Tab-separated table of C-alpha atoms and ligand atoms in Angstrom:
chain	number	residue	atom	x	y	z
A	35	MET	CA	-5.068	11.203	7.958
A	36	LYS	CA	-5.827	8.967	10.424
A	37	ARG	CA	-7.762	8.037	13.456
A	38	ARG	CA	-5.379	7.965	16.101
A	39	TYR	CA	-2.076	9.510	16.925
A	40	TYR	CA	1.137	8.470	18.294
A	41	SER	CA	2.981	9.869	20.588
A	42	THR	CA	7.077	10.544	19.425
A	43	LEU	CA	9.646	8.306	20.516
A	44	ALA	CA	11.579	11.832	21.723
A	45	VAL	CA	9.004	12.700	23.562
A	46	ALA	CA	8.585	9.111	25.148
A	47	GLY	CA	12.352	8.886	25.601
A	48	ALA	CA	12.479	12.290	27.237
A	49	ALA	CA	9.883	11.281	29.679
A	50	VAL	CA	11.417	7.944	30.516
A	51	MET	CA	14.892	9.317	30.933
A	52	PHE	CA	13.921	12.183	33.231
A	53	GLY	CA	11.031	10.860	35.200
A	54	THR	CA	8.520	13.508	34.175
A	55	THR	CA	5.585	13.752	31.897
A	56	PRO	CA	5.107	14.154	28.481
A	57	ALA	CA	6.137	17.942	27.316
A	58	LEU	CA	3.253	19.893	27.429
A	59	THR	CA	1.801	21.227	24.144
A	60	SER	CA	3.357	24.882	25.423
A	61	GLU	CA	6.593	23.433	24.834
A	62	TYR	CA	8.002	22.459	21.496
A	63	SER	CA	10.155	19.374	20.879
A	64	PRO	CA	11.425	18.105	16.949
A	65	GLY	CA	9.363	15.526	15.809
A	66	SER	CA	10.894	11.907	15.541
A	67	THR	CA	12.767	10.576	12.714
A	68	THR	CA	11.699	7.153	12.856
A	69	GLY	CA	8.068	5.570	12.393
A	70	PRO	CA	5.499	2.779	14.634
A	71	ASP	CA	6.262	-0.045	12.786
A	72	ALA	CA	8.842	-2.983	14.600
A	73	TYR	CA	9.286	-4.424	10.827
A	74	PHE	CA	10.695	-0.762	8.988
A	75	GLU	CA	11.591	1.509	12.141
A	76	GLN	CA	13.227	3.916	9.972
A	77	ALA	CA	9.872	4.688	7.742
A	78	GLY	CA	7.958	7.065	9.246
A	79	ASN	CA	7.970	9.976	11.502
A	80	GLY	CA	6.571	11.610	14.525
A	81	GLY	CA	4.611	14.832	15.724
A	82	TYR	CA	2.562	15.334	12.344
A	83	ASP	CA	-0.271	13.713	10.196
A	84	ALA	CA	-0.408	13.809	6.193
A	85	GLN	CA	-3.476	15.396	4.534
A	86	HIS	CA	-2.484	15.815	1.206
A	87	TYR	CA	0.205	15.487	-1.119
A	88	ASP	CA	0.519	17.384	-4.183
A	89	LEU	CA	3.382	15.949	-6.501
A	90	LYS	CA	4.685	17.914	-9.889
A	91	LEU	CA	7.142	14.972	-11.416
A	92	LYS	CA	9.520	15.973	-14.368
A	93	TYR	CA	10.776	12.830	-15.526
A	94	ASP	CA	13.367	12.542	-18.358
A	95	THR	CA	13.167	9.242	-19.626
A	96	ALA	CA	16.227	9.786	-21.445
A	97	THR	CA	18.700	11.065	-18.737
A	98	LYS	CA	16.475	9.376	-15.910
A	99	LEU	CA	17.022	12.956	-14.292
A	100	LEU	CA	13.641	13.548	-12.085
A	101	THR	CA	12.881	17.141	-11.341
A	102	ALA	CA	10.374	17.568	-8.358
A	103	THR	CA	8.381	19.949	-6.025
A	104	ALA	CA	6.399	18.363	-3.872
A	105	ASP	CA	3.440	20.427	-1.754
A	106	ILE	CA	2.805	18.822	1.059
A	107	THR	CA	-0.229	19.577	3.976
A	108	VAL	CA	-0.162	18.168	7.009
A	109	LYS	CA	-1.504	18.558	10.776
A	110	THR	CA	0.613	18.740	13.694
A	111	THR	CA	0.077	16.188	16.517
A	112	GLN	CA	2.278	17.678	19.047
A	113	ALA	CA	3.737	21.138	19.223
A	114	LEU	CA	6.815	21.099	16.817
A	115	GLU	CA	10.147	23.214	16.488
A	116	SER	CA	11.086	20.596	13.580
A	117	LEU	CA	9.753	17.803	11.715
A	118	SER	CA	11.011	15.319	9.168
A	119	LEU	CA	10.029	13.463	6.262
A	120	ASP	CA	11.499	10.170	4.566
A	121	LEU	CA	13.388	10.465	1.425
A	122	ARG	CA	16.342	8.254	0.499
A	123	ASP	CA	18.783	9.040	-2.179
A	124	LEU	CA	17.406	12.368	-3.748
A	125	SER	CA	18.665	15.947	-3.067
A	126	VAL	CA	16.536	18.914	-1.781
A	127	SER	CA	17.542	22.333	-3.435
A	128	ALA	CA	14.955	23.752	-1.487
A	129	VAL	CA	12.313	23.766	0.970
A	130	ARG	CA	9.386	26.432	1.887
A	131	VAL	CA	7.288	25.864	5.035
A	132	ASN	CA	3.745	28.251	4.610
A	133	GLY	CA	5.696	30.147	1.701
A	134	MET	CA	8.711	31.151	3.925
A	135	PRO	CA	12.311	29.809	3.112
A	136	ALA	CA	13.463	26.921	6.073
A	137	LYS	CA	16.477	25.298	7.052
A	138	PHE	CA	16.775	21.680	6.133
A	139	VAL	CA	19.068	18.902	6.467
A	140	LYS	CA	18.813	15.716	4.345
A	141	THR	CA	20.407	13.044	6.092
A	142	PRO	CA	21.637	9.859	3.908
A	143	PRO	CA	20.185	6.383	3.960
A	144	ILE	CA	21.568	3.606	6.590
A	145	THR	CA	22.183	-0.151	6.004
A	146	THR	CA	22.373	-1.702	9.193
A	147	HIS	CA	19.978	-4.915	7.921
A	148	GLY	CA	21.996	-5.445	4.931
A	149	TYR	CA	19.717	-3.128	2.614
A	150	ARG	CA	19.657	0.758	2.108
A	151	GLU	CA	16.738	2.352	4.590
A	152	GLY	CA	15.915	5.510	5.635
A	153	GLY	CA	17.084	8.679	5.020
A	154	GLU	CA	15.232	11.841	6.112
A	155	LEU	CA	14.629	15.084	5.216
A	156	ILE	CA	14.418	16.996	8.611
A	157	VAL	CA	12.766	20.628	8.105
A	158	THR	CA	13.509	23.246	10.794
A	159	LEU	CA	10.525	25.360	11.094
A	160	PRO	CA	10.764	29.003	10.699
A	161	SER	CA	8.807	29.893	13.740
A	162	PRO	CA	7.530	26.662	16.314
A	163	VAL	CA	4.056	25.570	15.385
A	164	ARG	CA	1.718	24.362	18.022
A	165	ARG	CA	-0.079	21.001	18.180
A	166	HIS	CA	-3.189	20.838	15.716
A	167	LYS	CA	-2.182	23.300	13.102
A	168	THR	CA	-2.221	23.022	9.565
A	169	ILE	CA	1.673	23.269	7.896
A	170	GLU	CA	1.896	23.349	3.768
A	171	LEU	CA	5.127	22.251	3.086
A	172	SER	CA	6.985	22.603	-0.310
A	173	ILE	CA	9.845	21.115	-1.524
A	174	ASP	CA	11.822	20.888	-4.320
A	175	TYR	CA	13.810	18.047	-4.846
A	176	GLY	CA	15.371	15.548	-7.482
A	177	GLY	CA	18.263	13.216	-8.824
A	178	THR	CA	19.238	10.689	-10.813
A	179	MET	CA	16.674	7.362	-10.851
A	180	GLY	CA	18.076	3.761	-10.478
A	181	GLN	CA	16.786	0.466	-9.274
A	182	PRO	CA	16.125	0.319	-5.378
A	183	ARG	CA	16.043	-2.950	-3.597
A	184	ASP	CA	14.285	-3.667	-0.543
A	185	ASN	CA	14.963	-6.063	2.412
A	186	THR	CA	14.897	-9.182	0.162
A	187	ASN	CA	16.947	-7.445	-2.240
A	188	THR	CA	13.978	-7.385	-4.964
A	189	ARG	CA	13.717	-4.396	-7.103
A	190	TYR	CA	11.054	-1.748	-5.834
A	191	GLY	CA	9.923	2.108	-5.445
A	192	PHE	CA	10.555	4.422	-8.308
A	193	VAL	CA	12.478	1.273	-10.577
A	194	ALA	CA	14.018	3.055	-13.757
A	195	PHE	CA	13.743	0.952	-17.340
A	196	ALA	CA	15.156	2.100	-20.475
A	197	ASP	CA	11.574	3.142	-21.477
A	198	GLY	CA	10.038	4.961	-18.281
A	199	ALA	CA	9.258	3.491	-14.586
A	200	PHE	CA	7.917	0.444	-12.982
A	201	VAL	CA	6.566	2.221	-9.611
A	202	ALA	CA	5.596	-0.072	-6.862
A	203	ASN	CA	6.463	0.846	-3.547
A	204	GLU	CA	5.664	-1.875	-1.173
A	205	ALA	CA	6.656	-1.907	1.734
A	206	GLU	CA	8.413	1.301	2.701
A	207	GLY	CA	10.231	2.436	-1.443
A	208	ALA	CA	7.620	5.656	-1.463
A	209	ALA	CA	10.616	7.539	-0.034
A	210	THR	CA	12.214	6.465	-3.102
A	211	TRP	CA	10.701	8.964	-5.385
A	212	TYR	CA	9.067	11.313	-3.138
A	213	PRO	CA	9.375	13.178	0.349
A	214	VAL	CA	6.737	10.900	2.072
A	215	ASN	CA	5.601	10.039	6.067
A	216	ASP	CA	6.025	6.468	5.192
A	217	VAL	CA	3.781	4.584	7.371
A	218	ILE	CA	0.135	2.972	6.450
A	219	ALA	CA	-1.815	4.325	8.747
A	220	ASP	CA	-1.152	7.833	8.182
A	221	LYS	CA	-3.927	7.863	4.510
A	222	ALA	CA	-3.608	10.803	2.568
A	223	THR	CA	-5.133	12.303	-0.884
A	224	TYR	CA	-2.604	12.546	-3.867
A	225	ASP	CA	-2.595	15.097	-6.673
A	226	PHE	CA	0.133	14.072	-9.231
A	227	GLU	CA	1.067	16.678	-12.471
A	228	ILE	CA	3.492	14.019	-14.333
A	229	THR	CA	5.674	15.596	-17.141
A	230	VAL	CA	7.024	13.441	-19.048
A	231	PRO	CA	8.836	13.581	-23.093
A	232	GLU	CA	6.106	13.556	-25.825
A	233	GLY	CA	5.276	9.859	-26.755
A	234	LYS	CA	5.475	8.553	-23.336
A	235	THR	CA	2.519	8.193	-20.900
A	236	ALA	CA	2.419	8.472	-17.235
A	237	VAL	CA	-0.020	6.925	-14.906
A	238	ALA	CA	-1.039	7.449	-11.657
A	239	ASN	CA	-4.129	6.449	-9.339
A	240	GLY	CA	-7.369	7.752	-9.145
A	241	LEU	CA	-8.544	10.083	-12.336
A	242	LEU	CA	-7.110	11.154	-14.803
A	243	GLU	CA	-8.152	14.886	-15.159
A	244	SER	CA	-6.236	16.216	-17.544
A	245	GLN	CA	-3.605	16.052	-20.390
A	246	SER	CA	-1.305	18.380	-22.304
A	247	THR	CA	1.502	18.623	-24.693
A	248	ALA	CA	4.065	21.866	-25.105
A	249	ASN	CA	7.223	22.017	-26.507
A	250	GLY	CA	7.899	18.098	-26.298
A	251	TRP	CA	6.977	17.169	-23.080
A	252	THR	CA	3.132	15.865	-22.037
A	253	THR	CA	1.945	17.167	-18.310
A	254	PHE	CA	-0.572	14.067	-17.390
A	255	THR	CA	-2.815	15.641	-14.296
A	256	TRP	CA	-3.892	11.952	-11.644
A	257	VAL	CA	-6.375	13.026	-9.476
A	258	ALA	CA	-6.492	10.533	-6.250
A	259	LYS	CA	-9.488	11.113	-3.897
A	260	ASP	CA	-9.507	8.113	-1.924
A	261	PRO	CA	-7.668	7.932	1.242
A	262	MET	CA	-4.047	6.260	0.464
A	263	THR	CA	-1.263	4.943	2.159
A	264	ALA	CA	1.970	5.627	0.467
A	265	TYR	CA	3.043	2.393	-0.516
A	266	LEU	CA	-0.240	2.219	-2.638
A	267	THR	CA	0.709	5.374	-4.863
A	268	THR	CA	2.390	4.584	-8.336
A	269	ALA	CA	3.355	7.211	-10.879
A	270	SER	CA	4.637	4.645	-13.663
A	271	ILE	CA	5.633	5.806	-17.086
A	272	GLY	CA	6.277	3.720	-20.378
A	273	ASP	CA	5.092	3.451	-23.536
A	274	TYR	CA	1.397	3.034	-22.497
A	275	ASP	CA	-2.060	3.070	-24.419
A	276	LEU	CA	-4.856	4.156	-22.389
A	277	THR	CA	-8.144	2.723	-22.804
A	278	THR	CA	-11.185	2.599	-20.458
A	279	GLN	CA	-13.709	0.254	-19.434
A	280	THR	CA	-17.082	0.868	-17.506
A	281	GLY	CA	-17.600	-1.669	-14.669
A	282	PRO	CA	-20.364	-1.929	-11.995
A	283	ASP	CA	-22.382	1.340	-11.070
A	284	GLY	CA	-20.612	3.016	-13.984
A	285	LEU	CA	-16.922	2.593	-12.454
A	286	PRO	CA	-14.220	4.017	-14.438
A	287	ILE	CA	-11.842	1.271	-15.448
A	288	ILE	CA	-8.699	3.145	-17.084
A	289	ASN	CA	-6.305	0.518	-18.726
A	290	ALA	CA	-2.392	1.243	-19.454
A	291	VAL	CA	-0.810	-1.622	-21.502
A	292	ASP	CA	2.845	-1.515	-22.795
A	293	ARG	CA	2.537	-1.287	-26.677
A	294	LYS	CA	5.719	-3.485	-26.292
A	295	LEU	CA	3.997	-6.596	-24.687
A	296	THR	CA	4.576	-9.665	-26.833
A	297	ALA	CA	2.373	-10.917	-28.868
A	298	ALA	CA	1.600	-13.499	-26.256
A	299	ALA	CA	1.378	-11.285	-23.270
A	300	ARG	CA	-0.591	-8.998	-25.069
A	301	ASN	CA	-3.256	-12.003	-25.490
A	302	THR	CA	-3.392	-12.672	-22.094
A	303	THR	CA	-3.246	-9.519	-20.872
A	304	ASN	CA	-6.231	-8.260	-22.845
A	305	ALA	CA	-8.026	-11.391	-22.204
A	306	SER	CA	-8.039	-10.861	-18.201
A	307	LEU	CA	-8.462	-7.180	-18.278
A	308	ALA	CA	-11.698	-7.762	-20.437
A	309	ARG	CA	-12.720	-9.551	-17.578
A	310	GLN	CA	-12.285	-6.977	-14.627
A	311	PRO	CA	-15.958	-5.777	-14.786
A	312	GLU	CA	-16.972	-9.340	-14.257
A	313	ILE	CA	-14.297	-9.921	-11.291
A	314	ILE	CA	-15.231	-6.461	-10.139
A	315	GLU	CA	-18.776	-7.610	-9.764
A	316	PHE	CA	-18.245	-10.919	-8.398
A	317	LEU	CA	-15.803	-9.479	-5.342
A	318	SER	CA	-18.874	-7.023	-4.946
A	319	SER	CA	-21.199	-9.658	-4.554
A	320	LYS	CA	-19.121	-11.351	-1.670
A	321	PHE	CA	-17.445	-8.429	-0.215
A	322	GLY	CA	-19.615	-5.455	-0.549
A	323	PRO	CA	-19.593	-2.536	-2.843
A	324	TYR	CA	-16.724	-1.536	-4.630
A	325	PRO	CA	-15.121	0.961	-2.770
A	326	LEU	CA	-12.807	3.179	-4.585
A	327	GLU	CA	-13.466	5.822	-7.087
A	328	ALA	CA	-11.827	3.811	-10.214
A	329	ALA	CA	-10.379	0.872	-11.004
A	330	GLY	CA	-7.872	0.100	-14.031
A	331	ALA	CA	-3.963	-1.434	-14.602
A	332	ILE	CA	-0.480	-1.045	-15.831
A	333	VAL	CA	0.959	-3.551	-17.742
A	334	ASP	CA	4.369	-2.450	-18.527
A	335	ASN	CA	6.178	-4.873	-20.578
A	336	ASP	CA	9.539	-4.852	-18.136
A	337	SER	CA	8.966	-6.860	-14.961
A	338	VAL	CA	10.232	-6.382	-11.282
A	339	GLY	CA	9.259	-10.211	-10.434
A	340	TYR	CA	5.911	-9.228	-8.852
A	341	ALA	CA	2.900	-7.374	-9.308
A	342	LEU	CA	1.246	-5.286	-6.913
A	343	GLU	CA	-2.276	-3.564	-6.058
A	344	THR	CA	-1.456	-0.149	-6.258
A	345	GLN	CA	-4.541	1.955	-5.515
A	346	THR	CA	-7.354	1.967	-8.278
A	347	ARG	CA	-4.827	0.740	-10.506
A	348	PRO	CA	-2.697	-2.288	-9.868
A	349	ILE	CA	0.334	-2.497	-12.040
A	350	TYR	CA	1.547	-5.919	-13.673
A	351	SER	CA	5.239	-6.878	-14.417
A	352	GLY	CA	5.096	-8.487	-18.091
A	353	SER	CA	1.614	-9.804	-18.599
A	354	ALA	CA	-1.820	-9.671	-16.702
A	355	GLY	CA	-2.518	-13.230	-15.906
A	356	LEU	CA	-6.319	-13.695	-15.003
A	357	GLY	CA	-5.381	-15.044	-11.434
A	358	THR	CA	-3.019	-12.028	-10.687
A	359	VAL	CA	-5.924	-9.950	-11.950
A	360	VAL	CA	-8.502	-11.108	-9.405
A	361	HIS	CA	-5.887	-11.098	-6.675
A	362	GLU	CA	-4.970	-7.374	-7.272
A	363	LEU	CA	-8.885	-6.747	-7.492
A	364	ALA	CA	-9.606	-7.802	-4.325
A	365	HIS	CA	-6.419	-5.857	-2.576
A	366	GLN	CA	-8.709	-2.682	-3.133
A	367	TRP	CA	-11.027	-3.862	-0.286
A	368	TYR	CA	-8.607	-5.825	1.570
A	369	GLY	CA	-5.144	-4.043	1.839
A	370	ASN	CA	-6.229	-0.716	0.084
A	371	SER	CA	-9.465	0.325	1.533
A	372	VAL	CA	-8.796	-1.615	4.595
A	373	SER	CA	-5.216	-1.495	5.175
A	374	PRO	CA	-3.306	-3.613	7.757
A	375	THR	CA	-1.844	-1.192	10.730
A	376	ASN	CA	1.538	-2.985	11.117
A	377	TRP	CA	3.405	-4.857	8.566
A	378	SER	CA	3.202	-7.658	10.986
A	379	ASP	CA	-0.696	-8.179	9.895
A	380	ILE	CA	-0.311	-8.323	6.126
A	381	TRP	CA	-1.906	-11.459	6.065
A	382	LEU	CA	-5.044	-9.457	6.206
A	383	ASN	CA	-4.034	-8.563	2.733
A	384	GLU	CA	-2.488	-11.595	1.390
A	385	GLY	CA	-4.578	-14.119	3.058
A	386	PHE	CA	-7.710	-12.270	1.926
A	387	ALA	CA	-6.227	-11.639	-1.345
A	388	VAL	CA	-5.253	-15.047	-2.078
A	389	TYR	CA	-8.182	-16.592	-1.079
A	390	ALA	CA	-10.182	-14.080	-3.615
A	391	THR	CA	-8.487	-16.352	-5.990
A	392	TRP	CA	-9.394	-19.623	-4.113
A	393	MET	CA	-13.574	-18.142	-4.611
A	394	TRP	CA	-13.359	-17.204	-8.569
A	395	THR	CA	-11.660	-20.669	-9.159
A	396	GLU	CA	-15.014	-21.933	-7.302
A	397	HIS	CA	-16.792	-19.395	-9.126
A	398	THR	CA	-15.855	-20.048	-12.934
A	399	GLY	CA	-16.458	-23.899	-12.622
A	400	GLY	CA	-13.156	-25.318	-10.801
A	401	ARG	CA	-12.192	-26.590	-7.460
A	402	SER	CA	-13.807	-25.641	-4.501
A	403	THR	CA	-12.490	-23.278	-1.976
A	404	GLN	CA	-12.131	-26.228	0.473
A	405	ALA	CA	-10.205	-28.501	-2.518
A	406	SER	CA	-7.862	-25.366	-2.565
A	407	PHE	CA	-7.629	-25.446	1.198
A	408	ASP	CA	-6.502	-29.316	0.912
A	409	ALA	CA	-4.506	-28.827	-1.780
A	410	ALA	CA	-2.255	-26.219	0.511
A	411	TYR	CA	-3.304	-27.670	3.489
A	412	ALA	CA	-1.368	-31.233	1.596
A	413	ALA	CA	2.443	-29.285	1.514
A	414	GLY	CA	5.126	-31.415	3.053
A	415	PRO	CA	6.508	-30.376	6.775
A	416	THR	CA	9.141	-28.594	5.847
A	417	SER	CA	7.615	-26.332	3.418
A	418	ALA	CA	8.033	-22.700	3.689
A	419	ARG	CA	3.990	-22.036	4.620
A	420	TRP	CA	4.388	-23.707	7.983
A	421	ALA	CA	8.060	-21.956	8.766
A	422	VAL	CA	6.676	-18.613	10.785
A	423	PRO	CA	3.705	-17.314	12.477
A	424	VAL	CA	1.274	-15.927	9.581
A	425	ALA	CA	0.351	-13.005	11.735
A	426	ALA	CA	4.012	-12.336	13.208
A	427	PRO	CA	6.256	-13.527	9.947
A	428	GLY	CA	8.726	-11.061	10.348
A	429	ALA	CA	10.006	-7.949	8.272
A	430	THR	CA	11.853	-10.754	5.825
A	431	GLU	CA	8.786	-12.874	5.287
A	432	ILE	CA	5.976	-10.315	4.671
A	433	PHE	CA	5.562	-11.716	1.164
A	434	GLY	CA	5.889	-15.191	2.102
A	435	ASP	CA	4.546	-18.467	1.558
A	436	ALA	CA	2.892	-18.483	5.259
A	437	VAL	CA	1.063	-14.752	4.741
A	438	TYR	CA	-0.087	-16.016	1.292
A	439	GLN	CA	-1.095	-19.838	1.428
A	440	LYS	CA	-1.388	-20.364	5.153
A	441	GLY	CA	-3.307	-16.830	5.561
A	442	ALA	CA	-5.875	-17.881	2.890
A	443	MET	CA	-6.151	-21.880	4.591
A	444	THR	CA	-6.954	-19.508	8.096
A	445	LEU	CA	-9.822	-17.987	6.305
A	446	GLN	CA	-11.219	-21.242	5.015
A	447	ALA	CA	-11.036	-23.111	8.247
A	448	LEU	CA	-12.506	-19.995	9.454
A	449	ARG	CA	-15.553	-20.620	7.212
A	450	VAL	CA	-15.980	-24.222	8.644
A	451	LYS	CA	-15.895	-23.254	11.907
A	452	ILE	CA	-18.015	-20.142	12.240
A	453	GLY	CA	-20.616	-21.403	9.193
A	454	GLU	CA	-21.632	-19.743	5.997
A	455	LYS	CA	-23.511	-16.971	7.395
A	456	ASP	CA	-21.243	-15.369	9.886
A	457	PHE	CA	-18.234	-15.766	8.225
A	458	TRP	CA	-19.714	-13.764	4.841
A	459	GLN	CA	-20.801	-11.417	7.575
A	460	LEU	CA	-17.692	-10.984	9.086
A	461	MET	CA	-16.083	-10.254	5.747
A	462	ARG	CA	-18.268	-7.612	5.033
A	463	ARG	CA	-18.198	-6.207	8.014
A	464	TRP	CA	-14.542	-6.141	8.107
A	465	HIS	CA	-14.383	-4.267	5.543
A	466	GLN	CA	-17.110	-1.751	6.036
A	467	GLN	CA	-16.294	-0.942	9.571
A	468	ASN	CA	-12.543	0.045	8.605
A	469	ARG	CA	-13.073	1.215	5.082
A	470	TYR	CA	-10.100	3.981	4.412
A	471	GLU	CA	-8.571	3.486	7.737
A	472	ASP	CA	-6.483	0.674	9.420
A	473	ALA	CA	-7.000	-2.150	11.414
A	474	THR	CA	-5.363	-4.902	13.779
A	475	THR	CA	-5.560	-8.653	13.324
A	476	ALA	CA	-6.380	-8.610	16.981
A	477	SER	CA	-9.497	-6.310	16.173
A	478	PHE	CA	-10.484	-8.873	13.449
A	479	ILE	CA	-10.509	-11.774	16.116
A	480	ALA	CA	-12.449	-9.511	18.597
A	481	MET	CA	-15.282	-8.726	15.398
A	482	ALA	CA	-15.169	-12.898	14.603
A	483	GLU	CA	-15.912	-13.575	18.010
A	484	LYS	CA	-18.532	-11.305	18.535
A	485	LEU	CA	-20.217	-12.377	15.273
A	486	SER	CA	-19.891	-15.668	16.137
A	487	LYS	CA	-20.133	-16.136	19.631
A	488	GLN	CA	-17.673	-18.432	19.643
A	489	ASN	CA	-13.957	-18.323	21.852
A	490	LEU	CA	-11.335	-18.564	18.636
A	491	ASP	CA	-8.444	-18.226	21.112
A	492	ASN	CA	-6.931	-21.525	20.303
A	493	PHE	CA	-8.101	-21.026	16.528
A	494	PHE	CA	-6.558	-18.235	15.989
A	495	ASP	CA	-3.475	-19.431	17.885
A	496	VAL	CA	-2.989	-22.472	15.897
A	497	TRP	CA	-3.376	-20.508	12.539
A	498	LEU	CA	-2.342	-17.127	12.774
A	499	TYR	CA	0.593	-17.095	15.864
A	500	THR	CA	2.100	-20.269	15.870
A	501	ALA	CA	4.578	-21.857	13.332
A	502	GLY	CA	4.008	-25.078	11.914
A	503	LYS	CA	1.456	-27.440	9.986
A	504	PRO	CA	-1.557	-27.308	12.340
A	505	ALA	CA	-2.135	-30.814	13.012
A	506	ALA	CA	-5.371	-32.084	11.738
A	507	GLY	CA	-8.530	-31.727	15.012
A	508	SER	CA	-6.646	-29.212	16.725
A	509	TRP	CA	-8.243	-25.999	15.605
B	711	LIG	N1	1.267	-6.982	-2.499
B	711	LIG	C1	2.183	-7.826	-3.574
B	711	LIG	C2	0.817	-8.930	-4.204
B	711	LIG	O1	0.735	-9.793	-3.503
B	711	LIG	C3	3.399	-8.233	-3.546
B	711	LIG	C4	4.109	-7.361	-3.487
B	711	LIG	C5	5.499	-8.092	-3.490
B	711	LIG	N2	6.636	-6.965	-3.553
B	711	LIG	C6	7.856	-7.361	-2.927
B	711	LIG	N3	8.943	-6.405	-2.975
B	711	LIG	N4	8.427	-8.752	-3.311
B	711	LIG	O2	-0.213	-9.073	-5.057
B	712	ZN	ZN1	-1.184	-9.772	-2.627
């Protein structure tokens, strides 16, 4: 699902090479095997737009063997003779297109930037398909799961542990466990049918539709109806207890907490999760109504060193601290409902989520957001937060201090610059106008300028596009 279609590199390339106009829709071509994002060009594919993923996963926690079928509905955006999906290391045994067996090739991942990326499933369509047609793909695949690493050598994707799996895909780790068009702007709906050994609990996004046990295996069916970008999907498996709460306006909150948390981690976690309704209510009062069908948490005793705002159900490493819960809940508006179009725009997620924690601190009697700004601004000139431009951090700095801290500072500085009324209107309108879609930094700036009737070029140059500590009075 997306509003904009990008033409494939293959077509654009051919047009340049031969000096012709791009192929007419009556001419079929292969969809691009690369995507539109400059930071992760191996992720993503051309020629279609994913609508829905129906993932049937059977995972044996003892052997770490995944056996799966992905039924994927796509809509073509060009006349296609073949198309590709991102799939890292797993192997494919059969592909069907609209129920007909199809030929396919699985290419291995590459290591050009010092980490494993890419890996494609290239499917030849049994007969070529015109533009704007729906195709049903069915892919049988599987393999033994490990602990994949991202471009900063951090574990991500489907991370197998002795008791299950911690599944957190940011930035392009979804391809470690299912065939996918792994680009932010291609949001889709998802169904998950996850079968695990009896006694284990499998947790995905959205709502739990059913749970049934037979012959020593339990199948959990989760349905996620809100449009979702692939990095926010999860299918985590562990020794979880499921509990429910009710949030504002009857919002279902489903929590999965590992039975093996230490006593201290359990206390911290329980105290934080108990406050989710109150946090959601506070954030809603500032950002507008909570945008998604459900909320909740997955708290695993195993750690990958970070938490992730997996849609409707953030996942936490080891325990869930209160500030982190506020941060991940804020992402449900900023990051999940409205997503950055490109990875270079990720301050639109992280700057906003950090700012939400500053707001929460003030709301609960701690220091003001301005005091948080002042403390962040006090960092010395060699701090990592001044090292790269916030809105152009580079692929290995998307989770760096500049994006998080200087990103949050940008919002506080903007609030002072344009005033309370315009600032809060901007925060709400930004979400509301882009809800379930994706948007760029440029459109945020345009909205801020329109609302405030100020030229903010210099302001955003200083805060977002220039590295270094902004000199007092320079914005
Ligand atoms: N978006 C997550 C958060 O700030 C952080 C993800 C970090 N991921 C990573 N691979 N280092 O809540
Ligand atoms: Zn975050």
